[in-house]
Short mmCIF file of C-alpha atoms in Angstrom, two decimals:
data_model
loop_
_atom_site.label_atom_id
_atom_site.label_comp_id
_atom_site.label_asym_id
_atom_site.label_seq_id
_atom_site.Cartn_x
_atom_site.Cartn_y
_atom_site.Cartn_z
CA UNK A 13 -104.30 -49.70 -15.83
CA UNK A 14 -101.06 -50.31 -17.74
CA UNK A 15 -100.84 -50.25 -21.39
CA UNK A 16 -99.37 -53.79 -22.29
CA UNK A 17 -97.13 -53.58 -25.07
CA UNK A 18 -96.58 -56.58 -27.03
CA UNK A 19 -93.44 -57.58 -28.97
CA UNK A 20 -92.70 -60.69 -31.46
CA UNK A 21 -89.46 -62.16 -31.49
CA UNK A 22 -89.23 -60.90 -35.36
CA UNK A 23 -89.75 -57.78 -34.34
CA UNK A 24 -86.66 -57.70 -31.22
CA UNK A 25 -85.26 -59.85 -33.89
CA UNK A 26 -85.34 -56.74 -36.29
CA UNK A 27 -84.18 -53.89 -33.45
CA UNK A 28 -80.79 -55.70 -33.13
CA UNK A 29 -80.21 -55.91 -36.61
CA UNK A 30 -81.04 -52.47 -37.04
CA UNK A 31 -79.46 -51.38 -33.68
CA UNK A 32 -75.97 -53.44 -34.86
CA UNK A 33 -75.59 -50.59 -37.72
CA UNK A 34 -75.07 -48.07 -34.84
CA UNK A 35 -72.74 -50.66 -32.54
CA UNK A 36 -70.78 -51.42 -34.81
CA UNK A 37 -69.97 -48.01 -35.99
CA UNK A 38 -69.70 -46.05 -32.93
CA UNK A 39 -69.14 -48.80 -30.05
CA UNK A 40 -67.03 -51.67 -31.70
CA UNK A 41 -66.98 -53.72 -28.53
CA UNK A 42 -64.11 -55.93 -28.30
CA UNK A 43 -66.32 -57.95 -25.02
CA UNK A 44 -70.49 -58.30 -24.54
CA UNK A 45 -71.92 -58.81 -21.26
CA UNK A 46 -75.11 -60.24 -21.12
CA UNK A 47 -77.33 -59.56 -18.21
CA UNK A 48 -79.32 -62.66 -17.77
CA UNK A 49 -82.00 -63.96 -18.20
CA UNK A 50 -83.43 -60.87 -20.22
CA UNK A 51 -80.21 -60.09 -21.90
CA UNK A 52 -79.32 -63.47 -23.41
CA UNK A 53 -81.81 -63.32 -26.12
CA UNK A 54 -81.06 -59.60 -27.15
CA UNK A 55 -77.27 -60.64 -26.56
CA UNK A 56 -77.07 -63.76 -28.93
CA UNK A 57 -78.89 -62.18 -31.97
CA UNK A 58 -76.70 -59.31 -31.86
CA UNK A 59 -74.04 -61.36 -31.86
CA UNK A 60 -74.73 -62.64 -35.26
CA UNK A 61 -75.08 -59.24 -36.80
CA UNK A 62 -72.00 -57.62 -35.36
CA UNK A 63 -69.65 -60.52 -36.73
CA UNK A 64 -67.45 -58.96 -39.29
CA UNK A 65 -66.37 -61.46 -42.35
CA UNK A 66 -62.81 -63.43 -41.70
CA UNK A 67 -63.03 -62.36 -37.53
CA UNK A 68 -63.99 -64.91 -34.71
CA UNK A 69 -67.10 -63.80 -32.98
CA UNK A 70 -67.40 -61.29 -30.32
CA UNK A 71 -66.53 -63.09 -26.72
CA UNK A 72 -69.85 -63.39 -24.81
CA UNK A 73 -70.14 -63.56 -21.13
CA UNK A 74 -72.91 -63.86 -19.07
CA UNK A 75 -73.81 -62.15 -15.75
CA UNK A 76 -76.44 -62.96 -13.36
CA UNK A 77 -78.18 -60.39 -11.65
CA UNK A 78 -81.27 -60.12 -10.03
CA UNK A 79 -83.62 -57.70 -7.88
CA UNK A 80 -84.69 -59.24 -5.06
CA UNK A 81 -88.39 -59.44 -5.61
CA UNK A 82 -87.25 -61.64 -8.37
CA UNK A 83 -85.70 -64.05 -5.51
CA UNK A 84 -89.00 -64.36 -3.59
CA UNK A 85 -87.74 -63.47 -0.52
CA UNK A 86 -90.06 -62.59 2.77
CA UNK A 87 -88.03 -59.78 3.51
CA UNK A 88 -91.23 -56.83 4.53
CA UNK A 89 -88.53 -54.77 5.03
CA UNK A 90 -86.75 -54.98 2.06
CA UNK A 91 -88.77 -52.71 -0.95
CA UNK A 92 -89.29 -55.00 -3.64
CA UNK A 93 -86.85 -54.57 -6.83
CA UNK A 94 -84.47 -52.00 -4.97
CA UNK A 95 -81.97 -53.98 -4.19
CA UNK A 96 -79.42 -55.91 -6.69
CA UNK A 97 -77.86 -59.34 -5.76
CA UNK A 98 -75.53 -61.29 -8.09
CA UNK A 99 -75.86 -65.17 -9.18
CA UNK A 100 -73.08 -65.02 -11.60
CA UNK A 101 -70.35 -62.61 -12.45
CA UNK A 102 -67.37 -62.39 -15.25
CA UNK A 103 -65.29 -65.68 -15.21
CA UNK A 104 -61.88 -64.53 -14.57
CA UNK A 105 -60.35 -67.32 -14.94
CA UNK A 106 -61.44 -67.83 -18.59
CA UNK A 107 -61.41 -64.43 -19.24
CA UNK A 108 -58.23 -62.34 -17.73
CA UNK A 109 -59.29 -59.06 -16.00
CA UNK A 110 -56.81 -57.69 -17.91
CA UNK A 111 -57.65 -58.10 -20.91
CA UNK A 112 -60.51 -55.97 -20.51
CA UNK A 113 -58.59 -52.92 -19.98
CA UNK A 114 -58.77 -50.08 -22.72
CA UNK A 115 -61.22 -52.12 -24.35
CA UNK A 116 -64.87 -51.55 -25.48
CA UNK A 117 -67.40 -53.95 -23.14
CA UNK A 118 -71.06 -53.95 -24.27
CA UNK A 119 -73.53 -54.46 -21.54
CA UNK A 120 -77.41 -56.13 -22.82
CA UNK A 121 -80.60 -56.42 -21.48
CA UNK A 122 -83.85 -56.32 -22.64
CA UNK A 123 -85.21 -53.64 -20.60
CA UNK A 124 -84.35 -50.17 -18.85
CA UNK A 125 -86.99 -49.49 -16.81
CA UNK A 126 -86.19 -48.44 -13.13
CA UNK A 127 -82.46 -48.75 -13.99
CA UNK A 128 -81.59 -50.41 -10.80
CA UNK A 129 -79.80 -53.06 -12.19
CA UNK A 130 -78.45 -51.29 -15.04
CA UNK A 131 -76.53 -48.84 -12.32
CA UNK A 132 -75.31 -51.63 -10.36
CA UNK A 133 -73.54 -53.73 -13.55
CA UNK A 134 -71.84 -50.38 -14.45
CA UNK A 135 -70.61 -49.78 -11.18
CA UNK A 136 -69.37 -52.49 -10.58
CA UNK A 137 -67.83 -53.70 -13.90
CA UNK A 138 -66.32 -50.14 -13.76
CA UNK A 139 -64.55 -50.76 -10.02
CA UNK A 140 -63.46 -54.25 -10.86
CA UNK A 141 -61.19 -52.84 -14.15
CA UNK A 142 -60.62 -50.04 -12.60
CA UNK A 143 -58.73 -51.61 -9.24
CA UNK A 144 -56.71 -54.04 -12.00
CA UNK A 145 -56.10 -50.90 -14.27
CA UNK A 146 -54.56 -49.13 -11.40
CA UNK A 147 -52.40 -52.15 -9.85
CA UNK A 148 -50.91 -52.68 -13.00
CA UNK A 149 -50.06 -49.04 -13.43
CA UNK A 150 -52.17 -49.10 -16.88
CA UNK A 151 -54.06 -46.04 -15.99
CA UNK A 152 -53.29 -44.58 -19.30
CA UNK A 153 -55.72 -46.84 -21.18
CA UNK A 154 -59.15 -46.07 -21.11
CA UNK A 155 -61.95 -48.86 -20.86
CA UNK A 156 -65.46 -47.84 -21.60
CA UNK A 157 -68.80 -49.15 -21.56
CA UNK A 158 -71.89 -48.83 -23.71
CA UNK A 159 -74.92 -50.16 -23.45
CA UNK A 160 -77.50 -51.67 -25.22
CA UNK A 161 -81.33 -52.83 -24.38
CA UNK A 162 -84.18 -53.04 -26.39
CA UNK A 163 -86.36 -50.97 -24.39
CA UNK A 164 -85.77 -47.62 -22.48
CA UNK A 165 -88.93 -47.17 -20.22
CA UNK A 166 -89.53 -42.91 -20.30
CA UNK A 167 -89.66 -42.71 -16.92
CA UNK A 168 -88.27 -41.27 -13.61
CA UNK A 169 -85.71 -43.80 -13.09
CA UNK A 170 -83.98 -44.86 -9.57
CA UNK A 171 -80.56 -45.71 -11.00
CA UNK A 172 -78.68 -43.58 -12.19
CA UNK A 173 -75.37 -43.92 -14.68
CA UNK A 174 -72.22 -42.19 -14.68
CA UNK A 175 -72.49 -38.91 -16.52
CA UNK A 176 -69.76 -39.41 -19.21
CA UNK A 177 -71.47 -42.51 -20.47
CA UNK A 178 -74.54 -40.63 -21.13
CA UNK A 179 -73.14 -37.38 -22.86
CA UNK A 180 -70.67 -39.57 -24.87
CA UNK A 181 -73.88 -41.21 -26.15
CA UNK A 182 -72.25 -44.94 -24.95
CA UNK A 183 -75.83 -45.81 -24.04
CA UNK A 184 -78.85 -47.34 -26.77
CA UNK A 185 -81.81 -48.56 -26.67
CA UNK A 186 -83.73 -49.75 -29.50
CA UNK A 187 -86.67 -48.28 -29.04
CA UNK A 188 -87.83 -45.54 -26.03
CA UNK A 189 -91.32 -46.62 -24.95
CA UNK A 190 -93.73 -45.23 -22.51
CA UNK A 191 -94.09 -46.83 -18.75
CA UNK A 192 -95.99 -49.78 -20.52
CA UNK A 193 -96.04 -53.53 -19.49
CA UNK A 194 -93.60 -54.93 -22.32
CA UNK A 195 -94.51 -58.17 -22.87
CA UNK A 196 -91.69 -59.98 -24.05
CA UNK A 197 -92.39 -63.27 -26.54
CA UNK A 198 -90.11 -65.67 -24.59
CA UNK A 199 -92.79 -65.03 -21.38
CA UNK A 200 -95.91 -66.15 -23.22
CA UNK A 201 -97.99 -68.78 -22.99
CA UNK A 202 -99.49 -68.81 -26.26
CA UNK A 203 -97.11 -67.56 -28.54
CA UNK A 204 -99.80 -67.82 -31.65
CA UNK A 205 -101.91 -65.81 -29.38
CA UNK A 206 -99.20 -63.52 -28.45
CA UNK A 207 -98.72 -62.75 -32.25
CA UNK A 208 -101.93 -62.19 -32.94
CA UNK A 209 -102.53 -59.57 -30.23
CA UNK A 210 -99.22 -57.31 -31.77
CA UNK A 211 -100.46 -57.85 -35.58
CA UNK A 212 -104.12 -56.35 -33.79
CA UNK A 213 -102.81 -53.46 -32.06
CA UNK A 214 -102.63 -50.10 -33.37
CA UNK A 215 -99.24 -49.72 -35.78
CA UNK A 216 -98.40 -46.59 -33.26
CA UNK A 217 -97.64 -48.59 -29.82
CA UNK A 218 -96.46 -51.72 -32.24
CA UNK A 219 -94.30 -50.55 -35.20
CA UNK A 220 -91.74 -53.45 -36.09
CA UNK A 221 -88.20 -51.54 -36.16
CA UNK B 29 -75.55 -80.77 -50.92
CA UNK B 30 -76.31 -80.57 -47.22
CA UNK B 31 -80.09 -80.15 -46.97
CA UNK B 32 -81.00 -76.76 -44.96
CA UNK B 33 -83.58 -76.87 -42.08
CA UNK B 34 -84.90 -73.82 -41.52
CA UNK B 35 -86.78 -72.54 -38.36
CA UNK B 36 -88.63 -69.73 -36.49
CA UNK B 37 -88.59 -68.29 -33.52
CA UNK B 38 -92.02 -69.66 -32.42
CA UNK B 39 -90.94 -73.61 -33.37
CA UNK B 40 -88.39 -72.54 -30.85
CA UNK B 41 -90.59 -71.55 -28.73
CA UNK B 42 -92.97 -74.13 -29.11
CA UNK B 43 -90.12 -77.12 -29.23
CA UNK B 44 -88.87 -75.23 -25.41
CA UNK B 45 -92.54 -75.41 -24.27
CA UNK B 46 -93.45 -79.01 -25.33
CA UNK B 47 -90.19 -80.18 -23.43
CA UNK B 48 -90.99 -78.64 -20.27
CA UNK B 49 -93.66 -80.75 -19.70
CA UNK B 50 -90.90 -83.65 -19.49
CA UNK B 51 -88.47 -81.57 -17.78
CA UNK B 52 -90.92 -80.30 -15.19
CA UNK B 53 -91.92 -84.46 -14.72
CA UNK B 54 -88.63 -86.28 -14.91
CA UNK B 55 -85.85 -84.01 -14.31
CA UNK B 56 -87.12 -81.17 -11.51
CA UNK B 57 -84.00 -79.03 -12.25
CA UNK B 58 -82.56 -77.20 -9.70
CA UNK B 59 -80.15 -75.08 -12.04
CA UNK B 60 -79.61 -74.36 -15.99
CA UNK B 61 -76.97 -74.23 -17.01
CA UNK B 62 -76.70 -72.27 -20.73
CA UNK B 63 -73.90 -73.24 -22.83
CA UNK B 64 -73.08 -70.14 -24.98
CA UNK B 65 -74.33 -68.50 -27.36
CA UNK B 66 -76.72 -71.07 -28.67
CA UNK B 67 -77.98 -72.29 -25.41
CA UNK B 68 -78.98 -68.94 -24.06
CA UNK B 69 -82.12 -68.39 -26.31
CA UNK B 70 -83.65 -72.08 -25.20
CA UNK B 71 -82.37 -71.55 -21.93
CA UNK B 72 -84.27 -68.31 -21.34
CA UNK B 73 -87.42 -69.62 -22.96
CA UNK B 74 -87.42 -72.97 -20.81
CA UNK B 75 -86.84 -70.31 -18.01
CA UNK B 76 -90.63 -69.32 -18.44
CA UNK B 77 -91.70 -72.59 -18.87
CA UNK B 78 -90.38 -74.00 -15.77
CA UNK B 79 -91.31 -71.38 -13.88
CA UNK B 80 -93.83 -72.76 -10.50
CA UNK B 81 -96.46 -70.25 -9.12
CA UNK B 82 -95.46 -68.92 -6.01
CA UNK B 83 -91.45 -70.25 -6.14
CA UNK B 84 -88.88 -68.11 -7.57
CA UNK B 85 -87.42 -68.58 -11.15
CA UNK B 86 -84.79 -71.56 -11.46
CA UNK B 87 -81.23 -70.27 -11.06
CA UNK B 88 -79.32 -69.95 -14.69
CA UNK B 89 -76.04 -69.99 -15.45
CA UNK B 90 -74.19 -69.40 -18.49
CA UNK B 91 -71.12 -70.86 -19.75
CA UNK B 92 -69.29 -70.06 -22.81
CA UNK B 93 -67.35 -73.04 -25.16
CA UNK B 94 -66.20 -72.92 -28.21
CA UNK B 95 -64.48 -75.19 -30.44
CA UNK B 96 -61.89 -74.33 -31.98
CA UNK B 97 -62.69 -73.78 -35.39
CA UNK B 98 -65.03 -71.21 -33.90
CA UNK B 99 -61.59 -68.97 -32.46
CA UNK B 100 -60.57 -68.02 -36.29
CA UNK B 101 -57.22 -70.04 -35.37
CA UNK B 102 -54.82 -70.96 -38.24
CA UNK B 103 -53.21 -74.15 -36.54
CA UNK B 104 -53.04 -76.49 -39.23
CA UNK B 105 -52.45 -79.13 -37.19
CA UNK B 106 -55.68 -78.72 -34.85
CA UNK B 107 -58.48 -80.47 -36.55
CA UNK B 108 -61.09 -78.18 -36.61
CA UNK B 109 -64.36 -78.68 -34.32
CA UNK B 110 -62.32 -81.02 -32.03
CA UNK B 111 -61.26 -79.44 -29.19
CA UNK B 112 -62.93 -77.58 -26.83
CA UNK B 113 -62.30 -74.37 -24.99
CA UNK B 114 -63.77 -72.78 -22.05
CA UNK B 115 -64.40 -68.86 -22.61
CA UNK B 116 -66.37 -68.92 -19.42
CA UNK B 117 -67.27 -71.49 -16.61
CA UNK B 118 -69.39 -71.22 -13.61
CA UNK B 119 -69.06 -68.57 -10.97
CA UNK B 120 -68.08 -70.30 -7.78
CA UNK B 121 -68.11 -67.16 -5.50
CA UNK B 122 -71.58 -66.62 -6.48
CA UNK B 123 -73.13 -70.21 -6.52
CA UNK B 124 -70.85 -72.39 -4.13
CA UNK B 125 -70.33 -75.14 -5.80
CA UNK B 126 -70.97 -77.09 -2.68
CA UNK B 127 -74.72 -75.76 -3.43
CA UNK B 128 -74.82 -78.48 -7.21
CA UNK B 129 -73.67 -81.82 -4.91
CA UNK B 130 -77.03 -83.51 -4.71
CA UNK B 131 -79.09 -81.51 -7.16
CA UNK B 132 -80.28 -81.84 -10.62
CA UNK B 133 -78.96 -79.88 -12.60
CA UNK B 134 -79.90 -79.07 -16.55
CA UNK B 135 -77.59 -78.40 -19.03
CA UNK B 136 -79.01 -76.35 -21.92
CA UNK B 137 -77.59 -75.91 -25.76
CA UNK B 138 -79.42 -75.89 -29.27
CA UNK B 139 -78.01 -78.08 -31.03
CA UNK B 140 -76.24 -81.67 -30.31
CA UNK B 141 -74.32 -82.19 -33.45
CA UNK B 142 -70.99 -84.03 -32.65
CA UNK B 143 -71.33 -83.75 -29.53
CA UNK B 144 -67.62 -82.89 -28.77
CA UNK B 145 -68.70 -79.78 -26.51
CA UNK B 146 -71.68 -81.77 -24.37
CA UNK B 147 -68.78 -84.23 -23.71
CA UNK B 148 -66.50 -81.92 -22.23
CA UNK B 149 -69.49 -80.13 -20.40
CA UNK B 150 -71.07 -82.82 -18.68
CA UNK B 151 -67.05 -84.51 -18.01
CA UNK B 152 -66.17 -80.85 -16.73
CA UNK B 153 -68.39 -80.44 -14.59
CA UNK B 154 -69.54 -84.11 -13.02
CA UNK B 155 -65.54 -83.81 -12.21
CA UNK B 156 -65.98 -80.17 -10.47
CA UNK B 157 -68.84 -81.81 -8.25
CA UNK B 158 -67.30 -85.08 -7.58
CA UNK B 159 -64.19 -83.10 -6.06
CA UNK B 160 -66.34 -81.30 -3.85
CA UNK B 161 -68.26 -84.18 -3.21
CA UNK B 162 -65.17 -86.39 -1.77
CA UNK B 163 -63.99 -83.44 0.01
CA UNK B 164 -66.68 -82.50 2.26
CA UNK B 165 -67.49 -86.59 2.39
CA UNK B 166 -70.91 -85.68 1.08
CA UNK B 167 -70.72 -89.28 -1.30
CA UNK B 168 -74.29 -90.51 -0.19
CA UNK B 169 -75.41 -87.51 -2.09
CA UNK B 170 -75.98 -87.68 -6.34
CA UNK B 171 -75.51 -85.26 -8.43
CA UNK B 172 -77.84 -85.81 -11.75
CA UNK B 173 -76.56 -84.13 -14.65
CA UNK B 174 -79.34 -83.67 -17.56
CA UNK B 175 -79.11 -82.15 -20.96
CA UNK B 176 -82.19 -80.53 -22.94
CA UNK B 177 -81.02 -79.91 -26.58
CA UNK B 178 -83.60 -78.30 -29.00
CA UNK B 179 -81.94 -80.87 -32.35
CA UNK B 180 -80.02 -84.15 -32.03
CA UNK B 181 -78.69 -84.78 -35.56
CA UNK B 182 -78.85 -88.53 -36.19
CA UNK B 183 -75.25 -88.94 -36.81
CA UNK B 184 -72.28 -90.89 -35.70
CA UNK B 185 -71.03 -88.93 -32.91
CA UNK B 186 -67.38 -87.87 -32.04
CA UNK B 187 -68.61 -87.24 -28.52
CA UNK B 188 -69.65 -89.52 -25.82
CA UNK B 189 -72.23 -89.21 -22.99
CA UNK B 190 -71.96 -90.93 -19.86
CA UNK B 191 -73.70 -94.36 -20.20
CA UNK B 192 -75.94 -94.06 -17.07
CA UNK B 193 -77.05 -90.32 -18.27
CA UNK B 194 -78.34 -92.39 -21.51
CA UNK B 195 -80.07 -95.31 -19.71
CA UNK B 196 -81.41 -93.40 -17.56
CA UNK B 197 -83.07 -90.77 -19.84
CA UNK B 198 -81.63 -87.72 -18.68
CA UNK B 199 -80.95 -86.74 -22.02
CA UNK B 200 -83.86 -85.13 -24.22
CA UNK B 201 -83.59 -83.62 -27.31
CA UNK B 202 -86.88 -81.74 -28.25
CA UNK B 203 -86.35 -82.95 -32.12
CA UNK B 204 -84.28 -85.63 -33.82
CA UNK B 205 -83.50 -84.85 -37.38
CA UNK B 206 -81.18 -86.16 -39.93
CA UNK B 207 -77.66 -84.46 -40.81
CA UNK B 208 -79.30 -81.12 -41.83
CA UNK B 209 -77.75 -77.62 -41.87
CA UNK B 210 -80.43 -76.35 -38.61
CA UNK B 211 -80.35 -72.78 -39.90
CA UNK B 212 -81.55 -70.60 -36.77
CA UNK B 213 -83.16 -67.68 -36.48
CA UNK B 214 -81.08 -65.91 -34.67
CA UNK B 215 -78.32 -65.87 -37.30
CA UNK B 216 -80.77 -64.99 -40.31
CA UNK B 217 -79.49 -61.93 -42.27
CA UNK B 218 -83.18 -61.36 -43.14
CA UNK B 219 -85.48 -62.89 -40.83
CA UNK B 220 -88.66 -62.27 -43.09
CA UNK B 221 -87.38 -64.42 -45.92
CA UNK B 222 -86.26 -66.87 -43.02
CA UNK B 223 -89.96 -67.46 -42.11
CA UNK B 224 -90.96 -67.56 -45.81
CA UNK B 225 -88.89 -70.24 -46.15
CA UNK B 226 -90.08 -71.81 -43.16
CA UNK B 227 -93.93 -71.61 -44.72
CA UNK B 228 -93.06 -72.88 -47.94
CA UNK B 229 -91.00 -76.04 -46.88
CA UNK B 230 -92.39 -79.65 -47.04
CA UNK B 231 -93.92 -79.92 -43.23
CA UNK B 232 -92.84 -83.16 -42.97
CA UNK B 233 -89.09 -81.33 -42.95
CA UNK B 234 -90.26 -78.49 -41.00
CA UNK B 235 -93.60 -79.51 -38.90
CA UNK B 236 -94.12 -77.31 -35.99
CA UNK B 237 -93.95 -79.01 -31.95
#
């Protein structure tokens, strides 16, 4: 059986502030992507703690993405959660593809765990600058991405992202967890009960950041 | 002095939970729509909440509008907090807009305070539909526009609303206070003196859902 791991929203609340320290040091992202739905609550507190004093806040967008198990599709053919399909993408109308090149774009979700969908927002973000980066002849400027989740599942994982990324260290998450059943606050029922259950369990699988 | 209303995370919670009863009754959404960043933690919640056994989760999308006191700019002659900007706005290629005429769709934010940016949302966007509508000749079909808002201040309001989204109740706010300072926790600096607060305030200023 799965270990389930329970987390308060203090506690997430507490692994972006903490995690912000780090971001704002060694990422300063000019753009943050949120990967909804997961990634808007990570994405919004974050938001707070990387404003600087006198500076507008860090532009937000949101992306949509989901595996298609998530769609509830009848597809027997299809393995469930293998396969990525988008229900929203960057606004480029609003936002000017080119004014994301040489810049630093921070990608957030809440979870890493079969890095599926993690590997396809990469890839993709990646291409999309990367065909305006070349058309314009900017190919001089680098853009990178970093990103950021609350929870890296340790284990075998079926995406994969790009090798630079990794050794450069663009890539944190707040806490590295066993394959447990994370169960976040904004999916519960009871959220008293929910509470109760992390301030219960042992400080080792529940340590507030 | 402006009077400060704090709250938690699990008010939140709780206020986004309570609501959904309503929602779930009256407005069957078909689509959220987050306005960002303070939608997207409500949104998300309601996201569980609305959530049917056996059907998939209801579609989200997030768009971003800010006033423009929010962009840091120094035009002296722009009142601030009056006008509105769009830093992202739905993604037509992946949700054809020809998908909205006829649905109901729910438009999510925290906080209805002068209600400049629900204007231009709801105006935005019922004119976005009704172009599509008259174009494919799809008139017979209505488009309900709702808005869930987790604080309406009780204040004169710079903004209007569409009269027939008033009469006919497709506007809910999960709390109506007075012209407080909402202090969320999403922007605390120290969320454990937040809550303190929270406990130690008069409930009839800070009463839970």
């Amino acid at each position: 059986m799965v270990q389930k791991h329970y987390v308060t929203y203090n506690q997430i609340h507490k692994l972006c502030q903490h995690s912000a320290t780090r971001i704002l040091q060694d990422f300063r992202p000019n753009l943050m992507i949120a990967i909804g739905g997961g990634g808007y609550v990570p994405a919004r507190i974050l938001r707070s703690f990387l404003k600087q004093p006198g500076t507008p806040n860090i532009p937000m967008q949101g992306i949509g993405l989901s595996l298609y198990e998530d769609l509830g599709r009848d597809d027997p053919e299809e393995a469930p959660g293998t396969k990525v399909t988008r229900t929203q993408w960057l606004d480029l109308s609003s936002l000017e593809m080119t004014n994301l090149i040489g810049k630093n774009i921070l990608i957030v979700d809440e979870v890493d765990d079969t890095r599926t969908t993690l590997e396809y927002a990469v890839r993709e973000l990646e291409k999309d600058v990367k065909e305006v980066t070349q058309k314009l002849g900017r190919t001089g400027e680098k853009t990178n991405f970093y990103i950021f989740v609350l929870h890296n599942k340790d284990k075998p994982k079926k995406g994969r992202l790009p090798d630079d990324m990794i050794q450069e260290g663009r890539y944190l998450a707040a806490e590295t967890v066993p394959d447990w059943w994370i169960c976040y606050p904004w999916e519960a029922t009871d959220i008293d009960e929910h509470d109760r259950l992390v301030a219960e369990a042992p400080t080792s699988t529940n340590g507030s950041a």
